[in-house]
Amino acid sequence: MDVLRYKHASSSQVKISGSTLTLSISPLTQYQIEQAELNARSHFEAHGCLPVGHEFNSEVGLQIIALASPLDADALRACLFGDELEYLYDQWILIQEQSTPDIGQLKEHLRKAVNNDPSITIDGLMAYQSEDAQAYYGKPMIDLTVGQLAYYLCLWSAYKEFHVPDESGKTKMVSKKWLNKKS
Amino acid sequence: MAEQKKLSIKDIRADQREVSLIKWPGTEKEIGLMLLRCGEIQEAHFAAVEWFQKKIQLMDGVNLAEFIREKERQEIFRMLLQPDSKRPQDRLFNSAEDVRRELDLDEVAYFQAEHQRLTEERLQRLGIQKIEAE
């Protein structure tokens, strides 16, 4: 499991047809998704149009791609055909889904990783010592993706379980058999 | 997270337009048909809404079909070009009003069908390929 994909909200490269250009598409936060719809609404209302129907839905998709990629909305409108916009939107959906982990699997993976991967152990210590997810990532909560929040919470929990002494002053022991067992 | 906006439209292909020659229905005369991009289709939609609001005011169920026809006319105004040009500004019609005056419903349907046909041909010709995730 590539947990750093969740931590960094990694982007993917998507090629636009008929062009050598590839666009870097990133997962978005809930706040950005809402912002995309607001941008589309403002754009339609500025043209005296009701924000409804197929054209409006296309504009929402375009605004999402504008926030998820290095191109702004005007450039996307000028360069994309409708089918390309649909393709990029479908790719963004996939990238967004890939950035949202299965919590059970992530938690189990990190429970082992804090015991046998030194970089994750150090990261766990940093997460545990951070006051919250904002402090850990160094940015406001609204700028964090679901995957980033899940990574922080699962890592914090895993580190505490194995590296922080309980009330009796003991830390939890782990067996090699458990560590080597595939989850 | 989204990167800083760095690319401009010139980095992509703004000046490259795909124009096909088609016959004017019932004649051997050729005209250019340009596949419309998102912005042009949206521009046609906004222009249709503006015209509709001026002329008809209400957009109810009865008028919806007329609105769709107007949007199609606005798209045709933007897609038909002089036969020797690949520049979007070299339109065959001077205005959407000319399209309304000159084209009957069959011709509107014909040009829309031609745009759809060329769009499908383009889709078959160009594969859209995803590159490995970073």
PDB file of C-alpha atoms in Angstrom:
ATOM      1  CA  MET A   1       0.000   0.000   0.000  1.00  0.00           C
ATOM      2  CA  ASP A   2       1.395   3.373  -1.047  1.00  0.00           C
ATOM      3  CA  VAL A   3       0.490   5.346   2.076  1.00  0.00           C
ATOM      4  CA  LEU A   4       2.481   8.381   0.949  1.00  0.00           C
ATOM      5  CA  ARG A   5      -0.075   8.803  -1.835  1.00  0.00           C
ATOM      6  CA  TYR A   6      -2.619   9.626   0.875  1.00  0.00           C
ATOM      7  CA  LYS A   7      -0.224  11.733   2.917  1.00  0.00           C
ATOM      8  CA  HIS A   8       0.822  13.930  -0.006  1.00  0.00           C
ATOM      9  CA  ALA A   9      -2.509  13.870  -1.905  1.00  0.00           C
ATOM     10  CA  SER A  10      -0.407  12.904  -4.940  1.00  0.00           C
ATOM     11  CA  SER A  11      -1.328  14.024  -8.429  1.00  0.00           C
ATOM     12  CA  SER A  12      -1.387  11.849 -11.570  1.00  0.00           C
ATOM     13  CA  GLN A  13      -0.343  12.687 -15.102  1.00  0.00           C
ATOM     14  CA  VAL A  14      -3.149  12.522 -17.669  1.00  0.00           C
ATOM     15  CA  LYS A  15      -2.559  12.969 -21.394  1.00  0.00           C
ATOM     16  CA  ILE A  16      -4.908  15.079 -23.499  1.00  0.00           C
ATOM     17  CA  SER A  17      -5.729  13.517 -26.855  1.00  0.00           C
ATOM     18  CA  GLY A  18      -4.096  14.928 -29.972  1.00  0.00           C
ATOM     19  CA  SER A  19      -1.499  16.756 -27.938  1.00  0.00           C
ATOM     20  CA  THR A  20       1.873  16.041 -26.421  1.00  0.00           C
ATOM     21  CA  LEU A  21       0.697  17.861 -23.314  1.00  0.00           C
ATOM     22  CA  THR A  22       0.036  15.970 -20.121  1.00  0.00           C
ATOM     23  CA  LEU A  23      -1.910  17.558 -17.311  1.00  0.00           C
ATOM     24  CA  SER A  24      -1.135  16.985 -13.686  1.00  0.00           C
ATOM     25  CA  ILE A  25      -4.468  16.242 -11.965  1.00  0.00           C
ATOM     26  CA  SER A  26      -4.650  16.373  -8.168  1.00  0.00           C
ATOM     27  CA  PRO A  27      -7.276  15.205  -5.713  1.00  0.00           C
ATOM     28  CA  LEU A  28      -9.297  18.055  -4.203  1.00  0.00           C
ATOM     29  CA  THR A  29     -10.505  18.881  -0.743  1.00  0.00           C
ATOM     30  CA  GLN A  30     -14.216  19.071   0.046  1.00  0.00           C
ATOM     31  CA  TYR A  31     -13.833  22.841   0.280  1.00  0.00           C
ATOM     32  CA  GLN A  32     -12.352  23.018  -3.240  1.00  0.00           C
ATOM     33  CA  ILE A  33     -15.151  20.859  -4.652  1.00  0.00           C
ATOM     34  CA  GLU A  34     -17.721  23.229  -3.144  1.00  0.00           C
ATOM     35  CA  GLN A  35     -15.704  26.172  -4.465  1.00  0.00           C
ATOM     36  CA  ALA A  36     -15.813  24.692  -7.981  1.00  0.00           C
ATOM     37  CA  GLU A  37     -19.604  24.597  -7.877  1.00  0.00           C
ATOM     38  CA  LEU A  38     -19.739  28.167  -6.576  1.00  0.00           C
ATOM     39  CA  ASN A  39     -17.400  29.304  -9.363  1.00  0.00           C
ATOM     40  CA  ALA A  40     -19.624  27.623 -11.957  1.00  0.00           C
ATOM     41  CA  ARG A  41     -22.725  29.196 -10.410  1.00  0.00           C
ATOM     42  CA  SER A  42     -21.133  32.671 -10.463  1.00  0.00           C
ATOM     43  CA  HIS A  43     -20.040  32.206 -14.075  1.00  0.00           C
ATOM     44  CA  PHE A  44     -23.550  31.232 -15.190  1.00  0.00           C
ATOM     45  CA  GLU A  45     -25.272  33.939 -13.194  1.00  0.00           C
ATOM     46  CA  ALA A  46     -22.882  36.548 -14.606  1.00  0.00           C
ATOM     47  CA  HIS A  47     -24.206  35.559 -18.056  1.00  0.00           C
ATOM     48  CA  GLY A  48     -27.827  35.780 -16.903  1.00  0.00           C
ATOM     49  CA  CYS A  49     -28.257  32.004 -16.980  1.00  0.00           C
ATOM     50  CA  LEU A  50     -29.852  29.743 -14.415  1.00  0.00           C
ATOM     51  CA  PRO A  51     -27.289  27.373 -12.906  1.00  0.00           C
ATOM     52  CA  VAL A  52     -29.084  24.196 -13.999  1.00  0.00           C
ATOM     53  CA  GLY A  53     -28.956  21.587 -16.736  1.00  0.00           C
ATOM     54  CA  HIS A  54     -26.317  19.813 -18.748  1.00  0.00           C
ATOM     55  CA  GLU A  55     -24.346  22.962 -19.617  1.00  0.00           C
ATOM     56  CA  PHE A  56     -24.116  23.913 -15.952  1.00  0.00           C
ATOM     57  CA  ASN A  57     -23.004  20.410 -14.972  1.00  0.00           C
ATOM     58  CA  SER A  58     -20.293  20.600 -17.642  1.00  0.00           C
ATOM     59  CA  GLU A  59     -19.162  23.924 -16.201  1.00  0.00           C
ATOM     60  CA  VAL A  60     -18.942  22.419 -12.697  1.00  0.00           C
ATOM     61  CA  GLY A  61     -16.760  19.640 -14.144  1.00  0.00           C
ATOM     62  CA  LEU A  62     -14.611  22.211 -15.899  1.00  0.00           C
ATOM     63  CA  GLN A  63     -14.191  24.247 -12.713  1.00  0.00           C
ATOM     64  CA  ILE A  64     -13.169  21.083 -10.862  1.00  0.00           C
ATOM     65  CA  ILE A  65     -10.498  20.344 -13.482  1.00  0.00           C
ATOM     66  CA  ALA A  66      -9.392  23.990 -13.275  1.00  0.00           C
ATOM     67  CA  LEU A  67      -8.783  23.592  -9.522  1.00  0.00           C
ATOM     68  CA  ALA A  68      -7.210  20.152  -9.882  1.00  0.00           C
ATOM     69  CA  SER A  69      -4.825  21.064 -12.735  1.00  0.00           C
ATOM     70  CA  PRO A  70      -2.380  23.842 -13.638  1.00  0.00           C
ATOM     71  CA  LEU A  71      -4.808  25.300 -16.230  1.00  0.00           C
ATOM     72  CA  ASP A  72      -7.411  27.915 -15.408  1.00  0.00           C
ATOM     73  CA  ALA A  73     -11.056  27.747 -16.466  1.00  0.00           C
ATOM     74  CA  ASP A  74     -10.674  30.108 -19.451  1.00  0.00           C
ATOM     75  CA  ALA A  75      -7.811  28.072 -20.888  1.00  0.00           C
ATOM     76  CA  LEU A  76      -9.746  24.831 -20.435  1.00  0.00           C
ATOM     77  CA  ARG A  77     -12.835  26.260 -22.163  1.00  0.00           C
ATOM     78  CA  ALA A  78     -10.697  27.425 -25.067  1.00  0.00           C
ATOM     79  CA  CYS A  79      -8.739  24.230 -25.592  1.00  0.00           C
ATOM     80  CA  LEU A  80     -10.944  21.284 -24.686  1.00  0.00           C
ATOM     81  CA  PHE A  81     -13.592  19.475 -26.669  1.00  0.00           C
ATOM     82  CA  GLY A  82     -16.572  18.220 -24.696  1.00  0.00           C
ATOM     83  CA  ASP A  83     -15.437  14.605 -24.800  1.00  0.00           C
ATOM     84  CA  GLU A  84     -11.995  15.590 -23.528  1.00  0.00           C
ATOM     85  CA  LEU A  85     -13.523  17.446 -20.614  1.00  0.00           C
ATOM     86  CA  GLU A  86     -15.599  14.348 -19.804  1.00  0.00           C
ATOM     87  CA  TYR A  87     -12.465  12.212 -20.009  1.00  0.00           C
ATOM     88  CA  LEU A  88     -10.489  14.508 -17.713  1.00  0.00           C
ATOM     89  CA  TYR A  89     -13.405  14.615 -15.274  1.00  0.00           C
ATOM     90  CA  ASP A  90     -13.601  10.800 -15.252  1.00  0.00           C
ATOM     91  CA  GLN A  91      -9.858  10.684 -14.600  1.00  0.00           C
ATOM     92  CA  TRP A  92     -10.232  13.163 -11.750  1.00  0.00           C
ATOM     93  CA  ILE A  93     -12.973  10.958 -10.229  1.00  0.00           C
ATOM     94  CA  LEU A  94     -10.537   8.016 -10.304  1.00  0.00           C
ATOM     95  CA  ILE A  95      -7.728  10.105  -8.807  1.00  0.00           C
ATOM     96  CA  GLN A  96     -10.110  11.394  -6.134  1.00  0.00           C
ATOM     97  CA  GLU A  97     -11.206   7.837  -5.297  1.00  0.00           C
ATOM     98  CA  GLN A  98      -7.599   6.648  -5.187  1.00  0.00           C
ATOM     99  CA  SER A  99      -6.804   9.423  -2.715  1.00  0.00           C
ATOM    100  CA  THR A 100      -9.513   8.194  -0.341  1.00  0.00           C
ATOM    101  CA  PRO A 101      -8.264   5.108   1.489  1.00  0.00           C
ATOM    102  CA  ASP A 102     -10.087   2.136   2.950  1.00  0.00           C
ATOM    103  CA  ILE A 103      -9.720   3.131   6.600  1.00  0.00           C
ATOM    104  CA  GLY A 104      -9.537  -0.467   7.877  1.00  0.00           C
ATOM    105  CA  GLN A 105      -6.756  -1.388   5.465  1.00  0.00           C
ATOM    106  CA  LEU A 106      -4.841   1.831   6.043  1.00  0.00           C
ATOM    107  CA  LYS A 107      -5.039   1.442   9.815  1.00  0.00           C
ATOM    108  CA  GLU A 108      -3.836  -2.160   9.667  1.00  0.00           C
ATOM    109  CA  HIS A 109      -1.005  -1.247   7.293  1.00  0.00           C
ATOM    110  CA  LEU A 110       0.180   1.610   9.507  1.00  0.00           C
ATOM    111  CA  ARG A 111      -0.052  -0.520  12.695  1.00  0.00           C
ATOM    112  CA  LYS A 112       2.625  -2.748  11.171  1.00  0.00           C
ATOM    113  CA  ALA A 113       4.553   0.023   9.465  1.00  0.00           C
ATOM    114  CA  VAL A 114       5.146   1.949  12.719  1.00  0.00           C
ATOM    115  CA  ASN A 115       6.912  -1.200  13.956  1.00  0.00           C
ATOM    116  CA  ASN A 116       9.015  -2.132  10.957  1.00  0.00           C
ATOM    117  CA  ASP A 117       9.462   0.959   8.782  1.00  0.00           C
ATOM    118  CA  PRO A 118      11.725   3.554  10.469  1.00  0.00           C
ATOM    119  CA  SER A 119      10.494   6.404   8.255  1.00  0.00           C
ATOM    120  CA  ILE A 120       6.887   5.686   9.239  1.00  0.00           C
ATOM    121  CA  THR A 121       7.910   5.394  12.900  1.00  0.00           C
ATOM    122  CA  ILE A 122       9.490   8.842  12.775  1.00  0.00           C
ATOM    123  CA  ASP A 123       6.456  10.171  10.926  1.00  0.00           C
ATOM    124  CA  GLY A 124       4.268   8.600  13.613  1.00  0.00           C
ATOM    125  CA  LEU A 125       6.248  10.370  16.314  1.00  0.00           C
ATOM    126  CA  MET A 126       5.755  13.663  14.466  1.00  0.00           C
ATOM    127  CA  ALA A 127       2.032  13.001  14.132  1.00  0.00           C
ATOM    128  CA  TYR A 128       1.750  12.083  17.808  1.00  0.00           C
ATOM    129  CA  GLN A 129       3.624  15.194  18.886  1.00  0.00           C
ATOM    130  CA  SER A 130       1.516  17.455  16.665  1.00  0.00           C
ATOM    131  CA  GLU A 131      -1.470  19.043  18.309  1.00  0.00           C
ATOM    132  CA  ASP A 132      -3.740  18.152  15.400  1.00  0.00           C
ATOM    133  CA  ALA A 133      -3.797  17.479  11.644  1.00  0.00           C
ATOM    134  CA  GLN A 134      -3.392  21.184  10.871  1.00  0.00           C
ATOM    135  CA  ALA A 135      -0.200  21.332  12.916  1.00  0.00           C
ATOM    136  CA  TYR A 136       1.103  18.093  11.396  1.00  0.00           C
ATOM    137  CA  TYR A 137       0.587  19.250   7.778  1.00  0.00           C
ATOM    138  CA  GLY A 138       1.219  22.922   8.491  1.00  0.00           C
ATOM    139  CA  LYS A 139      -1.948  24.069   6.749  1.00  0.00           C
ATOM    140  CA  PRO A 140      -5.582  24.766   7.598  1.00  0.00           C
ATOM    141  CA  MET A 141      -8.066  21.922   7.921  1.00  0.00           C
ATOM    142  CA  ILE A 142     -10.043  23.063   4.854  1.00  0.00           C
ATOM    143  CA  ASP A 143      -6.930  22.551   2.723  1.00  0.00           C
ATOM    144  CA  LEU A 144      -6.608  18.892   3.673  1.00  0.00           C
ATOM    145  CA  THR A 145      -8.017  16.022   1.628  1.00  0.00           C
ATOM    146  CA  VAL A 146      -9.953  13.149   3.191  1.00  0.00           C
ATOM    147  CA  GLY A 147      -6.941  10.914   2.499  1.00  0.00           C
ATOM    148  CA  GLN A 148      -4.596  13.269   4.347  1.00  0.00           C
ATOM    149  CA  LEU A 149      -6.880  13.383   7.379  1.00  0.00           C
ATOM    150  CA  ALA A 150      -7.252   9.588   7.358  1.00  0.00           C
ATOM    151  CA  TYR A 151      -3.478   9.128   7.120  1.00  0.00           C
ATOM    152  CA  TYR A 152      -2.856  11.458  10.058  1.00  0.00           C
ATOM    153  CA  LEU A 153      -5.523   9.894  12.288  1.00  0.00           C
ATOM    154  CA  CYS A 154      -4.518   6.284  11.526  1.00  0.00           C
ATOM    155  CA  LEU A 155      -0.822   7.065  11.975  1.00  0.00           C
ATOM    156  CA  TRP A 156      -1.425   8.892  15.255  1.00  0.00           C
ATOM    157  CA  SER A 157      -3.487   5.991  16.544  1.00  0.00           C
ATOM    158  CA  ALA A 158      -0.961   3.338  15.417  1.00  0.00           C
ATOM    159  CA  TYR A 159       1.978   5.182  16.952  1.00  0.00           C
ATOM    160  CA  LYS A 160       0.154   5.648  20.261  1.00  0.00           C
ATOM    161  CA  GLU A 161      -0.810   1.977  20.377  1.00  0.00           C
ATOM    162  CA  PHE A 162       2.753   0.675  20.028  1.00  0.00           C
ATOM    163  CA  HIS A 163       5.119   3.422  21.113  1.00  0.00           C
ATOM    164  CA  VAL A 164       3.422   5.273  23.942  1.00  0.00           C
ATOM    165  CA  PRO A 165       3.532   3.560  27.356  1.00  0.00           C
ATOM    166  CA  ASP A 166       0.148   2.716  28.864  1.00  0.00           C
ATOM    167  CA  GLU A 167      -0.924   3.607  32.429  1.00  0.00           C
ATOM    168  CA  SER A 168       1.318   0.892  33.867  1.00  0.00           C
ATOM    169  CA  GLY A 169       4.287   2.330  31.975  1.00  0.00           C
ATOM    170  CA  LYS A 170       4.556  -0.541  29.491  1.00  0.00           C
ATOM    171  CA  THR A 171       4.522  -0.414  25.725  1.00  0.00           C
ATOM    172  CA  LYS A 172       2.746  -3.021  23.643  1.00  0.00           C
ATOM    173  CA  MET A 173       4.866  -5.940  22.443  1.00  0.00           C
ATOM    174  CA  VAL A 174       4.677  -7.111  18.836  1.00  0.00           C
ATOM    175  CA  SER A 175       5.513 -10.512  17.419  1.00  0.00           C
ATOM    176  CA  LYS A 176       7.543 -11.069  14.246  1.00  0.00           C
ATOM    177  CA  LYS A 177       4.866 -13.470  13.099  1.00  0.00           C
ATOM    178  CA  TRP A 178       2.256 -10.705  13.188  1.00  0.00           C
ATOM    179  CA  LEU A 179       4.587  -8.209  11.536  1.00  0.00           C
ATOM    180  CA  ASN A 180       5.337 -10.599   8.669  1.00  0.00           C
ATOM    181  CA  LYS A 181       1.713 -11.586   8.182  1.00  0.00           C
ATOM    182  CA  LYS A 182       0.285 -10.004   5.097  1.00  0.00           C
ATOM    183  CA  SER A 183      -2.781  -7.906   5.765  1.00  0.00           C
TER     184      SER A 183
ATOM    185  CA  MET B   1      -2.880  19.629  -4.121  1.00  0.00           C
ATOM    186  CA  ALA B   2      -3.369  21.787  -7.206  1.00  0.00           C
ATOM    187  CA  GLU B   3      -0.217  23.425  -8.459  1.00  0.00           C
ATOM    188  CA  GLN B   4       0.224  27.090  -9.183  1.00  0.00           C
ATOM    189  CA  LYS B   5      -1.300  28.125 -12.537  1.00  0.00           C
ATOM    190  CA  LYS B   6       1.610  28.312 -14.947  1.00  0.00           C
ATOM    191  CA  LEU B   7       0.472  27.110 -18.338  1.00  0.00           C
ATOM    192  CA  SER B   8      -1.092  29.452 -20.813  1.00  0.00           C
ATOM    193  CA  ILE B   9      -3.391  28.618 -23.674  1.00  0.00           C
ATOM    194  CA  LYS B  10      -0.496  29.133 -26.096  1.00  0.00           C
ATOM    195  CA  ASP B  11       1.228  26.159 -24.502  1.00  0.00           C
ATOM    196  CA  ILE B  12      -1.485  23.900 -25.776  1.00  0.00           C
ATOM    197  CA  ARG B  13      -3.053  24.327 -29.172  1.00  0.00           C
ATOM    198  CA  ALA B  14      -5.309  27.349 -29.250  1.00  0.00           C
ATOM    199  CA  ASP B  15      -4.459  28.228 -32.833  1.00  0.00           C
ATOM    200  CA  GLN B  16      -4.880  24.713 -34.244  1.00  0.00           C
ATOM    201  CA  ARG B  17      -8.448  24.119 -35.368  1.00  0.00           C
ATOM    202  CA  GLU B  18      -9.921  21.078 -36.935  1.00  0.00           C
ATOM    203  CA  VAL B  19     -11.970  22.091 -39.977  1.00  0.00           C
ATOM    204  CA  SER B  20     -13.611  19.667 -42.401  1.00  0.00           C
ATOM    205  CA  LEU B  21     -15.113  20.467 -45.766  1.00  0.00           C
ATOM    206  CA  ILE B  22     -18.733  19.411 -46.141  1.00  0.00           C
ATOM    207  CA  LYS B  23     -21.243  19.943 -48.907  1.00  0.00           C
ATOM    208  CA  TRP B  24     -24.069  22.401 -48.508  1.00  0.00           C
ATOM    209  CA  PRO B  25     -27.195  20.221 -48.549  1.00  0.00           C
ATOM    210  CA  GLY B  26     -28.539  19.691 -52.040  1.00  0.00           C
ATOM    211  CA  THR B  27     -25.534  21.305 -53.758  1.00  0.00           C
ATOM    212  CA  GLU B  28     -21.928  20.533 -54.658  1.00  0.00           C
ATOM    213  CA  LYS B  29     -20.681  23.689 -52.948  1.00  0.00           C
ATOM    214  CA  GLU B  30     -18.305  23.110 -50.037  1.00  0.00           C
ATOM    215  CA  ILE B  31     -18.128  24.958 -46.736  1.00  0.00           C
ATOM    216  CA  GLY B  32     -15.955  24.514 -43.670  1.00  0.00           C
ATOM    217  CA  LEU B  33     -17.240  22.895 -40.497  1.00  0.00           C
ATOM    218  CA  MET B  34     -15.190  23.405 -37.339  1.00  0.00           C
ATOM    219  CA  LEU B  35     -15.610  21.146 -34.325  1.00  0.00           C
ATOM    220  CA  LEU B  36     -16.637  23.325 -31.408  1.00  0.00           C
ATOM    221  CA  ARG B  37     -14.812  23.368 -28.097  1.00  0.00           C
ATOM    222  CA  CYS B  38     -16.327  23.662 -24.626  1.00  0.00           C
ATOM    223  CA  GLY B  39     -16.070  27.454 -24.548  1.00  0.00           C
ATOM    224  CA  GLU B  40     -17.768  27.857 -27.935  1.00  0.00           C
ATOM    225  CA  ILE B  41     -20.619  25.534 -27.023  1.00  0.00           C
ATOM    226  CA  GLN B  42     -21.065  27.426 -23.761  1.00  0.00           C
ATOM    227  CA  GLU B  43     -20.945  30.743 -25.648  1.00  0.00           C
ATOM    228  CA  ALA B  44     -23.732  29.439 -27.914  1.00  0.00           C
ATOM    229  CA  HIS B  45     -25.741  28.442 -24.842  1.00  0.00           C
ATOM    230  CA  PHE B  46     -25.350  31.888 -23.271  1.00  0.00           C
ATOM    231  CA  ALA B  47     -26.240  33.605 -26.559  1.00  0.00           C
ATOM    232  CA  ALA B  48     -29.351  31.417 -26.912  1.00  0.00           C
ATOM    233  CA  VAL B  49     -30.426  32.264 -23.353  1.00  0.00           C
ATOM    234  CA  GLU B  50     -29.914  35.972 -24.015  1.00  0.00           C
ATOM    235  CA  TRP B  51     -31.895  35.882 -27.278  1.00  0.00           C
ATOM    236  CA  PHE B  52     -34.603  33.794 -25.676  1.00  0.00           C
ATOM    237  CA  GLN B  53     -34.979  36.123 -22.711  1.00  0.00           C
ATOM    238  CA  LYS B  54     -35.279  39.126 -25.025  1.00  0.00           C
ATOM    239  CA  LYS B  55     -37.746  37.555 -27.430  1.00  0.00           C
ATOM    240  CA  ILE B  56     -39.825  35.118 -25.478  1.00  0.00           C
ATOM    241  CA  GLN B  57     -39.186  35.845 -21.796  1.00  0.00           C
ATOM    242  CA  LEU B  58     -40.518  32.603 -20.345  1.00  0.00           C
ATOM    243  CA  MET B  59     -38.696  29.323 -20.651  1.00  0.00           C
ATOM    244  CA  ASP B  60     -41.419  26.787 -19.926  1.00  0.00           C
ATOM    245  CA  GLY B  61     -41.901  23.255 -21.196  1.00  0.00           C
ATOM    246  CA  VAL B  62     -43.575  24.427 -24.403  1.00  0.00           C
ATOM    247  CA  ASN B  63     -40.730  26.769 -25.222  1.00  0.00           C
ATOM    248  CA  LEU B  64     -37.952  24.341 -24.385  1.00  0.00           C
ATOM    249  CA  ALA B  65     -37.937  22.836 -27.874  1.00  0.00           C
ATOM    250  CA  GLU B  66     -37.627  26.326 -29.367  1.00  0.00           C
ATOM    251  CA  PHE B  67     -34.776  27.112 -26.968  1.00  0.00           C
ATOM    252  CA  ILE B  68     -32.925  23.969 -28.069  1.00  0.00           C
ATOM    253  CA  ARG B  69     -33.391  24.987 -31.724  1.00  0.00           C
ATOM    254  CA  GLU B  70     -32.009  28.436 -30.949  1.00  0.00           C
ATOM    255  CA  LYS B  71     -29.014  26.919 -29.215  1.00  0.00           C
ATOM    256  CA  GLU B  72     -28.431  24.726 -32.278  1.00  0.00           C
ATOM    257  CA  ARG B  73     -28.586  27.799 -34.524  1.00  0.00           C
ATOM    258  CA  GLN B  74     -26.074  29.577 -32.293  1.00  0.00           C
ATOM    259  CA  GLU B  75     -23.764  26.578 -32.546  1.00  0.00           C
ATOM    260  CA  ILE B  76     -24.143  26.471 -36.335  1.00  0.00           C
ATOM    261  CA  PHE B  77     -23.291  30.167 -36.501  1.00  0.00           C
ATOM    262  CA  ARG B  78     -20.025  29.324 -34.736  1.00  0.00           C
ATOM    263  CA  MET B  79     -19.170  26.045 -36.489  1.00  0.00           C
ATOM    264  CA  LEU B  80     -19.614  26.957 -40.177  1.00  0.00           C
ATOM    265  CA  LEU B  81     -16.606  28.646 -41.786  1.00  0.00           C
ATOM    266  CA  GLN B  82     -15.503  29.903 -45.166  1.00  0.00           C
ATOM    267  CA  PRO B  83     -14.212  26.860 -47.105  1.00  0.00           C
ATOM    268  CA  ASP B  84     -10.655  28.150 -47.426  1.00  0.00           C
ATOM    269  CA  SER B  85     -10.155  29.039 -43.764  1.00  0.00           C
ATOM    270  CA  LYS B  86      -9.252  27.303 -40.527  1.00  0.00           C
ATOM    271  CA  ARG B  87      -9.691  30.423 -38.426  1.00  0.00           C
ATOM    272  CA  PRO B  88     -12.746  30.554 -36.131  1.00  0.00           C
ATOM    273  CA  GLN B  89     -13.333  34.220 -36.975  1.00  0.00           C
ATOM    274  CA  ASP B  90     -13.903  33.493 -40.704  1.00  0.00           C
ATOM    275  CA  ARG B  91     -17.500  32.485 -40.210  1.00  0.00           C
ATOM    276  CA  LEU B  92     -19.827  31.665 -43.060  1.00  0.00           C
ATOM    277  CA  PHE B  93     -22.667  33.681 -41.538  1.00  0.00           C
ATOM    278  CA  ASN B  94     -22.284  37.238 -40.337  1.00  0.00           C
ATOM    279  CA  SER B  95     -24.623  36.763 -37.383  1.00  0.00           C
ATOM    280  CA  ALA B  96     -26.886  34.314 -35.632  1.00  0.00           C
ATOM    281  CA  GLU B  97     -29.751  36.368 -37.076  1.00  0.00           C
ATOM    282  CA  ASP B  98     -28.567  35.361 -40.565  1.00  0.00           C
ATOM    283  CA  VAL B  99     -28.666  31.703 -39.531  1.00  0.00           C
ATOM    284  CA  ARG B 100     -32.216  32.158 -38.263  1.00  0.00           C
ATOM    285  CA  ARG B 101     -33.247  33.822 -41.502  1.00  0.00           C
ATOM    286  CA  GLU B 102     -31.424  31.554 -43.982  1.00  0.00           C
ATOM    287  CA  LEU B 103     -31.655  28.041 -42.582  1.00  0.00           C
ATOM    288  CA  ASP B 104     -34.743  25.898 -42.366  1.00  0.00           C
ATOM    289  CA  LEU B 105     -35.150  23.201 -39.726  1.00  0.00           C
ATOM    290  CA  ASP B 106     -33.902  20.423 -42.011  1.00  0.00           C
ATOM    291  CA  GLU B 107     -30.688  22.311 -42.671  1.00  0.00           C
ATOM    292  CA  VAL B 108     -30.184  22.968 -38.959  1.00  0.00           C
ATOM    293  CA  ALA B 109     -30.612  19.243 -38.317  1.00  0.00           C
ATOM    294  CA  TYR B 110     -28.212  18.420 -41.166  1.00  0.00           C
ATOM    295  CA  PHE B 111     -25.385  20.606 -39.859  1.00  0.00           C
ATOM    296  CA  GLN B 112     -25.871  19.356 -36.302  1.00  0.00           C
ATOM    297  CA  ALA B 113     -25.714  15.773 -37.580  1.00  0.00           C
ATOM    298  CA  GLU B 114     -22.540  16.576 -39.541  1.00  0.00           C
ATOM    299  CA  HIS B 115     -20.928  18.054 -36.399  1.00  0.00           C
ATOM    300  CA  GLN B 116     -21.890  14.927 -34.480  1.00  0.00           C
ATOM    301  CA  ARG B 117     -20.532  12.674 -37.236  1.00  0.00           C
ATOM    302  CA  LEU B 118     -17.194  14.505 -37.348  1.00  0.00           C
ATOM    303  CA  THR B 119     -16.982  14.434 -33.546  1.00  0.00           C
ATOM    304  CA  GLU B 120     -17.425  10.663 -33.590  1.00  0.00           C
ATOM    305  CA  GLU B 121     -14.842  10.299 -36.380  1.00  0.00           C
ATOM    306  CA  ARG B 122     -12.422  12.337 -34.320  1.00  0.00           C
ATOM    307  CA  LEU B 123     -13.012  10.145 -31.278  1.00  0.00           C
ATOM    308  CA  GLN B 124     -12.224   7.047 -33.313  1.00  0.00           C
ATOM    309  CA  ARG B 125      -9.118   8.638 -34.762  1.00  0.00           C
ATOM    310  CA  LEU B 126      -7.644   9.893 -31.505  1.00  0.00           C
ATOM    311  CA  GLY B 127      -7.109   7.625 -28.579  1.00  0.00           C
ATOM    312  CA  ILE B 128      -7.052   9.290 -25.177  1.00  0.00           C
ATOM    313  CA  GLN B 129      -4.412   7.620 -23.142  1.00  0.00           C
ATOM    314  CA  LYS B 130      -3.699   7.736 -19.448  1.00  0.00           C
ATOM    315  CA  ILE B 131      -0.085   7.860 -18.394  1.00  0.00           C
ATOM    316  CA  GLU B 132       1.239   6.065 -15.334  1.00  0.00           C
ATOM    317  CA  ALA B 133       0.519   7.734 -12.027  1.00  0.00           C
ATOM    318  CA  GLU B 134       3.462   9.550 -10.470  1.00  0.00           C
TER     319      GLU B 134
END
